[in-house]
């Protein structure tokens, strides 16, 4: 429970944080809420020589509603996502997923930026960000770039972020038309992480057919993913039981499914189909 | 007399505990204190070729590094203190640090002592140990096979004990052979990690001028620790003080005498500076004792009309790499003797094999042996009921020891003190609306919902126990308790007790008893415990013994004080002692109520001693040592109601009803709390918990990210009820309630899940009942039936 020795620097601005990171090299880590990083350091699974604390930066805080998107700054804690009226109004699944992360203390300290950058394969928010087609804004020495969610998650604890870059915010395009959302999760009884978590967004045409379905899945593969084949199977169809059943048959297409002590590959794939169907039913009901 | 007995007072100890004003061992800071960290083997089994600590010794802040070689001849081996007789018991030596061979992943190899915790922790990484890994065995049955790796070379077949109980193996065999119905099963009672909220810790301070050594320790039994430490360390007992400050739960895991605390005490004396060691959570998972871990082959025989005729149990108990302090008694005395449960069973035959493996040592864990016995019996009773098509409540009713047969002698040689098992069962069924619930279950099944109702009736041995029995069963100590009741000149009271409560609320319970006996306000009574320099000898808090045995001593001492006070009051009031009534805290001359002396006035006179009865000694205090004449036997029936979702294997607990009979209840609020906590831990075993090793002896559930403990959100409200059958053995009629919840709830939940799964033809699955196990069983059952049941 005692981390290896490390240096600590508190950044007073984003620019300073970028500079500190650049000077320290790739081994340095950013500290925001610390809810994933500090436990790893205490177990000595991570031994960064320097922590650059960005936790106090006002410029990385807050939720802004813009013309057609909601911009959520990196330091927004899960508790704020779960309690924000703006979030609940625009993206009820995001509020719901955030409310189910860890415990109250974790939700008060853990941040959306830290969560996405850490990219735990069982973390809830990546599935939601995928389903909402969030765009991840990264600032680095060369300026700003925007990465679509689907190009961001690359592997367990691995993302598209480059050394020296800082995730500053996530931009979520607002939902249009008859759209409903859902997040359904089978939590691990010990860790609370998703054994399987499915985020669903369903937009229905006036005749009730599925115009678009977007499915983000976490806990199942090496990283959170879009279940594109399942989405495609639903497009243009009435979302009845048989359409949903046919769609979720593709829930893990192309995915190397995780197996562990709690849930084998086979059971996890089953849970994924089961929860995807549930998420789709809920999203369709919310849209209708 | 005002009676606090039976009053739901809030716990006196809670304000300090919940506002951060309590002192736990890790809160103790002494001037010049050093910090220890222990290097633990990553291998389950390896030969140690060499330990090179030279780099660690030179690391910043490091004062000293001890290896096993440094301790040879200076720190005695860690003893086993329950030497069960007639069991061919072997007690292989347990060095404080391994020097030749490590025997489980977590076995101590070296200890660093440094100026800070961080320096000690950092230096562990600079110790180079050259291990030669050897094959390990983690499964007890495999450990018994010829050719299995030996944990200790002097223990052939890894068999450390072989023990039998019952009233005749041949008679049981005959009864089974002749039975109309025979139910046979192989049951696994999985290994659990006790996981007290506070990990273990120790602080030792040595005064080289006086030779006195003080050890603050997370202990359930400081007096036992003092005796054992005195032997291992060679510090005479009068120079040794063991203090259990606030202790944050133990559940049995703080009974044993561990190498770690001996090392801390040794280092403090060796270095002449105070030393503190605090366990990390991951160490707690690996190096603090585990519980349970049996494989049982069980046979229940009976008649077609539901009369049990015989029970045979063959259990293999995995005891880990070393025999922990009380370990031999757990799968034998505390398990085998209680296999009759609440039932009149004519023939019982129990055989237990205790086996060493390359795993963390196994010790008592809340219930200790009795949950393992209750689980097998209650599972068998339900399987038997299903086999003959009888309602499980009715089957239990038919086999209960009837109320008129107490005291009842079991085929295993126990004498149950008192009981009315049927009354507790009926109360549970009534609280539940059992018949209504069965109809609801029937209706739900038609709609594709699978509800299950699970009963568990139990009887527990507790209030350990008569010391002569302790001796007869090889427990290396007495089992009596002691108390000193001291009324001060102002009439306020301190009570010094030998037992060492650590979260069970006895500061309140015991104050209620003393306040009642002496007629003083409960706020005027303070209970002092857990410090061998302040309190008389006691044998510790475990086995649900502190209230029944400790309060026995307490009541006797308080009554002696009251008797002396009566004599002084009589002298003050110029009346005969027998002409005084003692009520509302005052002695009154019978018929002349205005002539009275309060207990406080009497106390002052006792201390002034200006005018005491001829020959009476001054002051107002008394001590008592209470050795019970028998164990006490709480009992009850618990019922769980669950819903199982076959598609995901998820179990949802809908209701939990507990009817317990712990004899007379001193504080119902505290009894409810004990039942709640115990029930939750037992449900944890049924549904979530389980320590898992891989075949190389690596613990796969070594953190709270993997080892699933129950959480509040997983649980329904617990509905507690009681019946009251006083114990004729105990001076206050009390029994004990610390473990009943854990004993009863595990089989109640498993029986409920199996009841829910009955339409699929599933009658047994091993714990914990995780979603995948249930989902697979349902899928296989459907495949067998061609999907007919779903």
PDB file of N, CA, C and O in Angstrom, chain A residues 193-248:
ATOM      1  N   UNK A 193     -16.609  -3.477 -11.615  1.00  0.00           N
ATOM      2  CA  UNK A 193     -16.412  -3.232 -13.049  1.00  0.00           C
ATOM      3  C   UNK A 193     -17.410  -4.070 -13.847  1.00  0.00           C
ATOM      4  O   UNK A 193     -17.954  -5.056 -13.350  1.00  0.00           O
ATOM      5  N   UNK A 194     -17.599  -3.672 -15.105  1.00  0.00           N
ATOM      6  CA  UNK A 194     -18.538  -4.395 -15.957  1.00  0.00           C
ATOM      7  C   UNK A 194     -17.920  -5.721 -16.393  1.00  0.00           C
ATOM      8  O   UNK A 194     -16.863  -5.740 -17.008  1.00  0.00           O
ATOM      9  N   UNK A 195     -18.575  -6.821 -16.034  1.00  0.00           N
ATOM     10  CA  UNK A 195     -18.254  -8.105 -16.660  1.00  0.00           C
ATOM     11  C   UNK A 195     -18.721  -7.992 -18.105  1.00  0.00           C
ATOM     12  O   UNK A 195     -18.033  -8.391 -19.031  1.00  0.00           O
ATOM     13  N   UNK A 196     -19.897  -7.385 -18.224  1.00  0.00           N
ATOM     14  CA  UNK A 196     -20.431  -6.992 -19.519  1.00  0.00           C
ATOM     15  C   UNK A 196     -21.183  -5.689 -19.312  1.00  0.00           C
ATOM     16  O   UNK A 196     -21.950  -5.558 -18.355  1.00  0.00           O
ATOM     17  N   UNK A 197     -20.952  -4.721 -20.173  1.00  0.00           N
ATOM     18  CA  UNK A 197     -21.751  -3.492 -20.142  1.00  0.00           C
ATOM     19  C   UNK A 197     -22.106  -3.138 -21.578  1.00  0.00           C
ATOM     20  O   UNK A 197     -21.241  -3.156 -22.451  1.00  0.00           O
ATOM     21  N   UNK A 198     -23.372  -2.856 -21.815  1.00  0.00           N
ATOM     22  CA  UNK A 198     -23.795  -2.512 -23.175  1.00  0.00           C
ATOM     23  C   UNK A 198     -24.514  -1.180 -23.152  1.00  0.00           C
ATOM     24  O   UNK A 198     -25.486  -0.994 -22.409  1.00  0.00           O
ATOM     25  N   UNK A 199     -24.016  -0.235 -23.981  1.00  0.00           N
ATOM     26  CA  UNK A 199     -24.676   1.052 -24.153  1.00  0.00           C
ATOM     27  C   UNK A 199     -25.378   1.029 -25.501  1.00  0.00           C
ATOM     28  O   UNK A 199     -24.768   0.632 -26.502  1.00  0.00           O
ATOM     29  N   UNK A 200     -26.623   1.424 -25.509  1.00  0.00           N
ATOM     30  CA  UNK A 200     -27.393   1.376 -26.755  1.00  0.00           C
ATOM     31  C   UNK A 200     -28.018   2.730 -27.041  1.00  0.00           C
ATOM     32  O   UNK A 200     -28.520   3.397 -26.140  1.00  0.00           O
ATOM     33  N   UNK A 201     -27.966   3.110 -28.306  1.00  0.00           N
ATOM     34  CA  UNK A 201     -28.683   4.288 -28.784  1.00  0.00           C
ATOM     35  C   UNK A 201     -29.504   3.818 -29.985  1.00  0.00           C
ATOM     36  O   UNK A 201     -28.948   3.220 -30.914  1.00  0.00           O
ATOM     37  N   UNK A 202     -30.801   4.053 -29.945  1.00  0.00           N
ATOM     38  CA  UNK A 202     -31.653   3.612 -31.052  1.00  0.00           C
ATOM     39  C   UNK A 202     -32.473   4.791 -31.569  1.00  0.00           C
ATOM     40  O   UNK A 202     -33.142   5.474 -30.785  1.00  0.00           O
ATOM     41  N   UNK A 203     -32.387   5.043 -32.887  1.00  0.00           N
ATOM     42  CA  UNK A 203     -33.214   6.097 -33.486  1.00  0.00           C
ATOM     43  C   UNK A 203     -34.232   5.423 -34.401  1.00  0.00           C
ATOM     44  O   UNK A 203     -33.863   4.616 -35.264  1.00  0.00           O
ATOM     45  N   UNK A 204     -35.490   5.779 -34.191  1.00  0.00           N
ATOM     46  CA  UNK A 204     -36.558   5.128 -34.943  1.00  0.00           C
ATOM     47  C   UNK A 204     -37.107   6.072 -36.002  1.00  0.00           C
ATOM     48  O   UNK A 204     -37.212   7.285 -35.798  1.00  0.00           O
ATOM     49  N   UNK A 205     -37.461   5.501 -37.154  1.00  0.00           N
ATOM     50  CA  UNK A 205     -38.130   6.245 -38.205  1.00  0.00           C
ATOM     51  C   UNK A 205     -39.595   6.460 -37.791  1.00  0.00           C
ATOM     52  O   UNK A 205     -40.085   5.783 -36.876  1.00  0.00           O
ATOM     53  N   UNK A 206     -40.284   7.369 -38.472  1.00  0.00           N
ATOM     54  CA  UNK A 206     -41.691   7.606 -38.106  1.00  0.00           C
ATOM     55  C   UNK A 206     -42.526   6.316 -38.168  1.00  0.00           C
ATOM     56  O   UNK A 206     -43.482   6.170 -37.412  1.00  0.00           O
ATOM     57  N   UNK A 207     -42.137   5.389 -39.040  1.00  0.00           N
ATOM     58  CA  UNK A 207     -42.929   4.149 -39.110  1.00  0.00           C
ATOM     59  C   UNK A 207     -42.483   3.108 -38.081  1.00  0.00           C
ATOM     60  O   UNK A 207     -42.965   1.985 -38.090  1.00  0.00           O
ATOM     61  N   UNK A 208     -41.582   3.502 -37.207  1.00  0.00           N
ATOM     62  CA  UNK A 208     -41.198   2.606 -36.126  1.00  0.00           C
ATOM     63  C   UNK A 208     -40.010   1.715 -36.462  1.00  0.00           C
ATOM     64  O   UNK A 208     -39.516   0.984 -35.604  1.00  0.00           O
ATOM     65  N   UNK A 209     -39.535   1.774 -37.713  1.00  0.00           N
ATOM     66  CA  UNK A 209     -38.352   0.969 -38.034  1.00  0.00           C
ATOM     67  C   UNK A 209     -37.095   1.630 -37.460  1.00  0.00           C
ATOM     68  O   UNK A 209     -37.101   2.825 -37.171  1.00  0.00           O
ATOM     69  N   UNK A 210     -36.057   0.827 -37.337  1.00  0.00           N
ATOM     70  CA  UNK A 210     -34.800   1.342 -36.782  1.00  0.00           C
ATOM     71  C   UNK A 210     -34.048   2.096 -37.870  1.00  0.00           C
ATOM     72  O   UNK A 210     -33.680   1.509 -38.895  1.00  0.00           O
ATOM     73  N   UNK A 211     -33.877   3.399 -37.687  1.00  0.00           N
ATOM     74  CA  UNK A 211     -33.058   4.165 -38.626  1.00  0.00           C
ATOM     75  C   UNK A 211     -31.588   3.936 -38.350  1.00  0.00           C
ATOM     76  O   UNK A 211     -30.780   3.769 -39.244  1.00  0.00           O
ATOM     77  N   UNK A 212     -31.285   3.962 -37.044  1.00  0.00           N
ATOM     78  CA  UNK A 212     -29.892   3.772 -36.668  1.00  0.00           C
ATOM     79  C   UNK A 212     -29.837   3.153 -35.277  1.00  0.00           C
ATOM     80  O   UNK A 212     -30.581   3.570 -34.384  1.00  0.00           O
ATOM     81  N   UNK A 213     -28.972   2.187 -35.121  1.00  0.00           N
ATOM     82  CA  UNK A 213     -28.706   1.644 -33.777  1.00  0.00           C
ATOM     83  C   UNK A 213     -27.210   1.725 -33.548  1.00  0.00           C
ATOM     84  O   UNK A 213     -26.428   1.419 -34.452  1.00  0.00           O
ATOM     85  N   UNK A 214     -26.829   2.209 -32.391  1.00  0.00           N
ATOM     86  CA  UNK A 214     -25.400   2.259 -32.061  1.00  0.00           C
ATOM     87  C   UNK A 214     -25.189   1.515 -30.745  1.00  0.00           C
ATOM     88  O   UNK A 214     -25.884   1.767 -29.759  1.00  0.00           O
ATOM     89  N   UNK A 215     -24.234   0.613 -30.752  1.00  0.00           N
ATOM     90  CA  UNK A 215     -24.033  -0.259 -29.595  1.00  0.00           C
ATOM     91  C   UNK A 215     -22.571  -0.207 -29.150  1.00  0.00           C
ATOM     92  O   UNK A 215     -21.673  -0.562 -29.920  1.00  0.00           O
ATOM     93  N   UNK A 216     -22.351   0.266 -27.942  1.00  0.00           N
ATOM     94  CA  UNK A 216     -21.014   0.248 -27.367  1.00  0.00           C
ATOM     95  C   UNK A 216     -20.947  -0.871 -26.328  1.00  0.00           C
ATOM     96  O   UNK A 216     -21.848  -1.017 -25.514  1.00  0.00           O
ATOM     97  N   UNK A 217     -19.873  -1.655 -26.369  1.00  0.00           N
ATOM     98  CA  UNK A 217     -19.776  -2.828 -25.484  1.00  0.00           C
ATOM     99  C   UNK A 217     -18.482  -2.749 -24.688  1.00  0.00           C
ATOM    100  O   UNK A 217     -17.406  -2.508 -25.242  1.00  0.00           O
ATOM    101  N   UNK A 218     -18.582  -2.961 -23.385  1.00  0.00           N
ATOM    102  CA  UNK A 218     -17.383  -2.984 -22.550  1.00  0.00           C
ATOM    103  C   UNK A 218     -17.353  -4.262 -21.727  1.00  0.00           C
ATOM    104  O   UNK A 218     -18.382  -4.921 -21.545  1.00  0.00           O
ATOM    105  N   UNK A 219     -16.161  -4.620 -21.263  1.00  0.00           N
ATOM    106  CA  UNK A 219     -16.004  -5.791 -20.402  1.00  0.00           C
ATOM    107  C   UNK A 219     -15.780  -7.071 -21.176  1.00  0.00           C
ATOM    108  O   UNK A 219     -15.318  -8.065 -20.630  1.00  0.00           O
ATOM    109  N   UNK A 220     -16.119  -7.075 -22.442  1.00  0.00           N
ATOM    110  CA  UNK A 220     -16.160  -8.324 -23.211  1.00  0.00           C
ATOM    111  C   UNK A 220     -14.848  -8.589 -23.945  1.00  0.00           C
ATOM    112  O   UNK A 220     -14.356  -9.708 -23.955  1.00  0.00           O
ATOM    113  N   UNK A 221     -14.309  -7.550 -24.538  1.00  0.00           N
ATOM    114  CA  UNK A 221     -13.091  -7.731 -25.328  1.00  0.00           C
ATOM    115  C   UNK A 221     -11.892  -7.074 -24.669  1.00  0.00           C
ATOM    116  O   UNK A 221     -11.960  -6.638 -23.513  1.00  0.00           O
ATOM    117  N   UNK A 222     -10.822  -7.010 -25.404  1.00  0.00           N
ATOM    118  CA  UNK A 222      -9.602  -6.398 -24.864  1.00  0.00           C
ATOM    119  C   UNK A 222      -9.791  -4.901 -24.647  1.00  0.00           C
ATOM    120  O   UNK A 222      -9.094  -4.283 -23.860  1.00  0.00           O
ATOM    121  N   UNK A 223     -10.729  -4.328 -25.404  1.00  0.00           N
ATOM    122  CA  UNK A 223     -11.089  -2.927 -25.184  1.00  0.00           C
ATOM    123  C   UNK A 223     -12.548  -2.761 -25.572  1.00  0.00           C
ATOM    124  O   UNK A 223     -13.135  -3.648 -26.215  1.00  0.00           O
ATOM    125  N   UNK A 224     -13.118  -1.635 -25.181  1.00  0.00           N
ATOM    126  CA  UNK A 224     -14.515  -1.379 -25.526  1.00  0.00           C
ATOM    127  C   UNK A 224     -14.636  -1.244 -27.038  1.00  0.00           C
ATOM    128  O   UNK A 224     -13.718  -0.756 -27.704  1.00  0.00           O
ATOM    129  N   UNK A 225     -15.777  -1.707 -27.579  1.00  0.00           N
ATOM    130  CA  UNK A 225     -15.920  -1.705 -29.046  1.00  0.00           C
ATOM    131  C   UNK A 225     -17.349  -1.392 -29.461  1.00  0.00           C
ATOM    132  O   UNK A 225     -18.276  -1.497 -28.671  1.00  0.00           O
ATOM    133  N   UNK A 226     -17.505  -1.003 -30.733  1.00  0.00           N
ATOM    134  CA  UNK A 226     -18.817  -0.849 -31.338  1.00  0.00           C
ATOM    135  C   UNK A 226     -19.216  -2.193 -31.918  1.00  0.00           C
ATOM    136  O   UNK A 226     -18.457  -2.786 -32.703  1.00  0.00           O
ATOM    137  N   UNK A 227     -20.408  -2.647 -31.620  1.00  0.00           N
ATOM    138  CA  UNK A 227     -20.888  -3.911 -32.185  1.00  0.00           C
ATOM    139  C   UNK A 227     -21.516  -3.602 -33.538  1.00  0.00           C
ATOM    140  O   UNK A 227     -22.731  -3.596 -33.706  1.00  0.00           O
ATOM    141  N   UNK A 228     -20.661  -3.366 -34.515  1.00  0.00           N
ATOM    142  CA  UNK A 228     -21.127  -2.892 -35.823  1.00  0.00           C
ATOM    143  C   UNK A 228     -22.032  -3.904 -36.527  1.00  0.00           C
ATOM    144  O   UNK A 228     -22.993  -3.520 -37.192  1.00  0.00           O
ATOM    145  N   UNK A 229     -21.688  -5.176 -36.420  1.00  0.00           N
ATOM    146  CA  UNK A 229     -22.483  -6.181 -37.131  1.00  0.00           C
ATOM    147  C   UNK A 229     -23.901  -6.254 -36.566  1.00  0.00           C
ATOM    148  O   UNK A 229     -24.879  -6.379 -37.310  1.00  0.00           O
ATOM    149  N   UNK A 230     -23.991  -6.148 -35.241  1.00  0.00           N
ATOM    150  CA  UNK A 230     -25.311  -6.166 -34.615  1.00  0.00           C
ATOM    151  C   UNK A 230     -26.105  -4.922 -35.025  1.00  0.00           C
ATOM    152  O   UNK A 230     -27.315  -4.981 -35.292  1.00  0.00           O
ATOM    153  N   UNK A 231     -25.417  -3.794 -35.069  1.00  0.00           N
ATOM    154  CA  UNK A 231     -26.075  -2.547 -35.483  1.00  0.00           C
ATOM    155  C   UNK A 231     -26.644  -2.697 -36.897  1.00  0.00           C
ATOM    156  O   UNK A 231     -27.797  -2.346 -37.172  1.00  0.00           O
ATOM    157  N   UNK A 232     -25.804  -3.231 -37.771  1.00  0.00           N
ATOM    158  CA  UNK A 232     -26.206  -3.346 -39.179  1.00  0.00           C
ATOM    159  C   UNK A 232     -27.418  -4.262 -39.324  1.00  0.00           C
ATOM    160  O   UNK A 232     -28.308  -4.026 -40.156  1.00  0.00           O
ATOM    161  N   UNK A 233     -27.427  -5.308 -38.494  1.00  0.00           N
ATOM    162  CA  UNK A 233     -28.523  -6.276 -38.599  1.00  0.00           C
ATOM    163  C   UNK A 233     -29.880  -5.655 -38.242  1.00  0.00           C
ATOM    164  O   UNK A 233     -30.924  -6.155 -38.640  1.00  0.00           O
ATOM    165  N   UNK A 234     -29.839  -4.575 -37.488  1.00  0.00           N
ATOM    166  CA  UNK A 234     -31.101  -3.959 -37.046  1.00  0.00           C
ATOM    167  C   UNK A 234     -31.583  -2.881 -38.004  1.00  0.00           C
ATOM    168  O   UNK A 234     -32.778  -2.551 -38.011  1.00  0.00           O
ATOM    169  N   UNK A 235     -30.671  -2.326 -38.749  1.00  0.00           N
ATOM    170  CA  UNK A 235     -31.003  -1.136 -39.516  1.00  0.00           C
ATOM    171  C   UNK A 235     -32.143  -1.444 -40.490  1.00  0.00           C
ATOM    172  O   UNK A 235     -32.118  -2.441 -41.209  1.00  0.00           O
ATOM    173  N   UNK A 236     -33.156  -0.581 -40.450  1.00  0.00           N
ATOM    174  CA  UNK A 236     -34.281  -0.719 -41.362  1.00  0.00           C
ATOM    175  C   UNK A 236     -35.318  -1.739 -40.918  1.00  0.00           C
ATOM    176  O   UNK A 236     -36.332  -1.942 -41.580  1.00  0.00           O
ATOM    177  N   UNK A 237     -35.081  -2.365 -39.776  1.00  0.00           N
ATOM    178  CA  UNK A 237     -36.032  -3.394 -39.326  1.00  0.00           C
ATOM    179  C   UNK A 237     -36.899  -2.903 -38.192  1.00  0.00           C
ATOM    180  O   UNK A 237     -36.534  -1.995 -37.446  1.00  0.00           O
ATOM    181  N   UNK A 238     -38.054  -3.498 -38.079  1.00  0.00           N
ATOM    182  CA  UNK A 238     -38.856  -3.253 -36.882  1.00  0.00           C
ATOM    183  C   UNK A 238     -38.155  -3.923 -35.705  1.00  0.00           C
ATOM    184  O   UNK A 238     -37.768  -5.092 -35.814  1.00  0.00           O
ATOM    185  N   UNK A 239     -38.003  -3.185 -34.594  1.00  0.00           N
ATOM    186  CA  UNK A 239     -37.217  -3.755 -33.466  1.00  0.00           C
ATOM    187  C   UNK A 239     -38.030  -4.741 -32.621  1.00  0.00           C
ATOM    188  O   UNK A 239     -38.211  -4.548 -31.427  1.00  0.00           O
ATOM    189  N   UNK A 240     -38.534  -5.781 -33.251  1.00  0.00           N
ATOM    190  CA  UNK A 240     -39.301  -6.775 -32.498  1.00  0.00           C
ATOM    191  C   UNK A 240     -38.342  -7.837 -31.946  1.00  0.00           C
ATOM    192  O   UNK A 240     -37.131  -7.790 -32.182  1.00  0.00           O
ATOM    193  N   UNK A 241     -38.927  -8.792 -31.246  1.00  0.00           N
ATOM    194  CA  UNK A 241     -38.094  -9.772 -30.540  1.00  0.00           C
ATOM    195  C   UNK A 241     -37.180 -10.525 -31.501  1.00  0.00           C
ATOM    196  O   UNK A 241     -36.003 -10.745 -31.210  1.00  0.00           O
ATOM    197  N   UNK A 242     -37.711 -10.876 -32.665  1.00  0.00           N
ATOM    198  CA  UNK A 242     -36.877 -11.695 -33.551  1.00  0.00           C
ATOM    199  C   UNK A 242     -35.769 -10.852 -34.175  1.00  0.00           C
ATOM    200  O   UNK A 242     -34.640 -11.333 -34.331  1.00  0.00           O
ATOM    201  N   UNK A 243     -36.045  -9.591 -34.470  1.00  0.00           N
ATOM    202  CA  UNK A 243     -34.990  -8.732 -35.019  1.00  0.00           C
ATOM    203  C   UNK A 243     -33.882  -8.534 -33.996  1.00  0.00           C
ATOM    204  O   UNK A 243     -32.684  -8.595 -34.322  1.00  0.00           O
ATOM    205  N   UNK A 244     -34.288  -8.323 -32.763  1.00  0.00           N
ATOM    206  CA  UNK A 244     -33.287  -8.135 -31.708  1.00  0.00           C
ATOM    207  C   UNK A 244     -32.477  -9.412 -31.506  1.00  0.00           C
ATOM    208  O   UNK A 244     -31.248  -9.388 -31.405  1.00  0.00           O
ATOM    209  N   UNK A 245     -33.180 -10.524 -31.525  1.00  0.00           N
ATOM    210  CA  UNK A 245     -32.470 -11.791 -31.326  1.00  0.00           C
ATOM    211  C   UNK A 245     -31.462 -12.035 -32.448  1.00  0.00           C
ATOM    212  O   UNK A 245     -30.331 -12.458 -32.204  1.00  0.00           O
ATOM    213  N   UNK A 246     -31.877 -11.714 -33.668  1.00  0.00           N
ATOM    214  CA  UNK A 246     -30.947 -11.908 -34.791  1.00  0.00           C
ATOM    215  C   UNK A 246     -29.763 -10.942 -34.687  1.00  0.00           C
ATOM    216  O   UNK A 246     -28.627 -11.311 -34.992  1.00  0.00           O
ATOM    217  N   UNK A 247     -30.045  -9.744 -34.241  1.00  0.00           N
ATOM    218  CA  UNK A 247     -28.969  -8.754 -34.138  1.00  0.00           C
ATOM    219  C   UNK A 247     -27.946  -9.157 -33.081  1.00  0.00           C
ATOM    220  O   UNK A 247     -26.730  -9.120 -33.320  1.00  0.00           O
ATOM    221  N   UNK A 248     -28.431  -9.559 -31.916  1.00  0.00           N
ATOM    222  CA  UNK A 248     -27.488  -9.823 -30.827  1.00  0.00           C
ATOM    223  C   UNK A 248     -26.685 -11.097 -31.071  1.00  0.00           C
ATOM    224  O   UNK A 248     -25.665 -11.325 -30.426  1.00  0.00           O
TER     225      UNK A 248
END
